[in-house]
mmCIF file of C-alpha atoms in Angstrom:
data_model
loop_
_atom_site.group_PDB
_atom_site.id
_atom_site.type_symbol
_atom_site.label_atom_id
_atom_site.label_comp_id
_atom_site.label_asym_id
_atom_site.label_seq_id
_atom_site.Cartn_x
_atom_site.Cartn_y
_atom_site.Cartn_z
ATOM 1 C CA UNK V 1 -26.080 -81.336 -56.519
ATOM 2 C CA UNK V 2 -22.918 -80.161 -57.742
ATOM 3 C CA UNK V 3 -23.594 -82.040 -61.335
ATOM 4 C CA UNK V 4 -27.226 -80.773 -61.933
ATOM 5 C CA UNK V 5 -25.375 -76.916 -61.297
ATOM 6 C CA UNK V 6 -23.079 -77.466 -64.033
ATOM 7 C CA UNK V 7 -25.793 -78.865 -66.664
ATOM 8 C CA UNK V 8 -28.062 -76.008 -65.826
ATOM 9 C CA UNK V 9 -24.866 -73.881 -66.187
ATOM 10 C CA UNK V 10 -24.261 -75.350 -69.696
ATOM 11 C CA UNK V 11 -27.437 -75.512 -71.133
ATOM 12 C CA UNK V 12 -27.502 -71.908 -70.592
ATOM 13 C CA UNK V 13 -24.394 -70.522 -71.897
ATOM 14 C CA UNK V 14 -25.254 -72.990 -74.806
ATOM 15 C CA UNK V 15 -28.491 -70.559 -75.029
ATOM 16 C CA UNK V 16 -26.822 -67.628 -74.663
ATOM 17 C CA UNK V 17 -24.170 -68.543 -77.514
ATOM 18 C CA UNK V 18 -27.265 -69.344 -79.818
ATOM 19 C CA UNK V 19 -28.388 -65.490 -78.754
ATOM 20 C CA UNK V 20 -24.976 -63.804 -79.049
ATOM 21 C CA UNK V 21 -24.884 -65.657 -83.002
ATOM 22 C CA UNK V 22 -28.488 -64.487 -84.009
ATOM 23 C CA UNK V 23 -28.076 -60.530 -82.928
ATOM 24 C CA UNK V 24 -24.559 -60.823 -84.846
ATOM 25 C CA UNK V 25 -26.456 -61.869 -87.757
ATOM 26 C CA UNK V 26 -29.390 -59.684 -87.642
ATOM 27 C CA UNK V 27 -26.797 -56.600 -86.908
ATOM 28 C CA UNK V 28 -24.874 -57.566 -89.874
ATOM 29 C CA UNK V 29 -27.826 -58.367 -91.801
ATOM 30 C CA UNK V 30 -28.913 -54.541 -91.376
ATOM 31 C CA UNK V 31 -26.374 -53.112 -91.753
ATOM 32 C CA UNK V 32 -25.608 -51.979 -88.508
ATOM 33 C CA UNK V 33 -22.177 -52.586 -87.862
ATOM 34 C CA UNK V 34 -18.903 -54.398 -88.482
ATOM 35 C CA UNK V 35 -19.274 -58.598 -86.606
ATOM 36 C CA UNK V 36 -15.912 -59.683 -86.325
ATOM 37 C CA UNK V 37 -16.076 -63.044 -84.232
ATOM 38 C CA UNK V 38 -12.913 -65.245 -83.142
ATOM 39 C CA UNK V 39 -12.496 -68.698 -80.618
ATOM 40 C CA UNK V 40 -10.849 -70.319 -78.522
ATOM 41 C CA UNK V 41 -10.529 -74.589 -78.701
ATOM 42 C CA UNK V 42 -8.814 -75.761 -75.855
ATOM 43 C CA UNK V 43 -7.098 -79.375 -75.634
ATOM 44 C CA UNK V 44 -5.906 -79.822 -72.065
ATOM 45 C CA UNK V 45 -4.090 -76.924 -71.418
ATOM 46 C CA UNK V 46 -2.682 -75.757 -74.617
ATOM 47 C CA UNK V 47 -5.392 -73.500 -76.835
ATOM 48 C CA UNK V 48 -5.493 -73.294 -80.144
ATOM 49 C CA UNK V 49 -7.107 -69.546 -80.877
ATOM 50 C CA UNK V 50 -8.672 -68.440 -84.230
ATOM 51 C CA UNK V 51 -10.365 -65.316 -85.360
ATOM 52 C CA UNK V 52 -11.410 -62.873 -88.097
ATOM 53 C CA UNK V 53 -9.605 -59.519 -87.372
ATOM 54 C CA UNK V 54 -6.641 -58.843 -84.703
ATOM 55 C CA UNK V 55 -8.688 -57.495 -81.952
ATOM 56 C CA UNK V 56 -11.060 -60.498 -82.050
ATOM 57 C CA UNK V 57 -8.097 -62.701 -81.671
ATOM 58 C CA UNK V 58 -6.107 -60.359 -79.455
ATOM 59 C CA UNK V 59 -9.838 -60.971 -76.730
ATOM 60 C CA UNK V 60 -9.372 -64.766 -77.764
ATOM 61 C CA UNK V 61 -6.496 -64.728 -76.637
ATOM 62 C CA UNK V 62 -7.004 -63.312 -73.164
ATOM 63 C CA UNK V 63 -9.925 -65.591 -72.623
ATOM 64 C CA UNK V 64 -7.756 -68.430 -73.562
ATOM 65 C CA UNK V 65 -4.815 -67.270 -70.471
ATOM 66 C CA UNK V 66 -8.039 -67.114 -68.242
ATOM 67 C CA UNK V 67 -8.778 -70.476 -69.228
ATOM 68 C CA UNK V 68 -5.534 -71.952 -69.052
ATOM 69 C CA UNK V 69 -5.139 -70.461 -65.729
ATOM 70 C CA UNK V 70 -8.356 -71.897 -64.498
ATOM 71 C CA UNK V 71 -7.165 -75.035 -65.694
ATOM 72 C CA UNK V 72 -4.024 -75.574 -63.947
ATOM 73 C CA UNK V 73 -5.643 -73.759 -61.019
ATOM 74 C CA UNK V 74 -8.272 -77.151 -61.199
ATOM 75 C CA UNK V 75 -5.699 -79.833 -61.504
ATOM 76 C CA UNK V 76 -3.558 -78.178 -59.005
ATOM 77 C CA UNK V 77 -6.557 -78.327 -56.484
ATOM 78 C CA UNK V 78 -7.321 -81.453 -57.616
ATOM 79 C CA UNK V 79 -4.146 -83.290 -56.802
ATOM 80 C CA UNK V 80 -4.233 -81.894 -53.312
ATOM 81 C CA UNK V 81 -7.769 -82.828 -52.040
#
């Protein structure tokens, strides 16, 4: 049960990804705005964070401390039960 959650879970933030991409591009493509776009790639628990301006790395960054957390949260709980 739990592993068919987590696939359904995937396949749609995959989806919603692809979405997030195309309205940056069609915003940028008419002129509408400024798309600055940044990441996070996470090996273990140390994250390696990239982006195109300083606030898109400064929200990269946050999200990878959430992530990290969540992490070490996981493996913590892990060990114990």
């Amino acid at each position: 049960m739990k592993g068919e959650v987590l696939i359904g879970a995937g396949i749609v933030l995959i989806f919603i990804g692809f979405l997030l991409v195309f309205l940056g591009t069609l915003i940028s493509a008419l002129g509408g705005g400024n798309v600055e776009g940044g990441g996070v790639i996470m090996i273990g628990p140390i994250p390696i964070v990239f982006g195109t301006s300083r606030s898109a790395v400064t929200v990269a960054s946050v999200i990878a401390l959430v992530l990290m957390l969540l992490w070490i949260i996981g493996v913590l709980l892990a060990r114990r039960g």
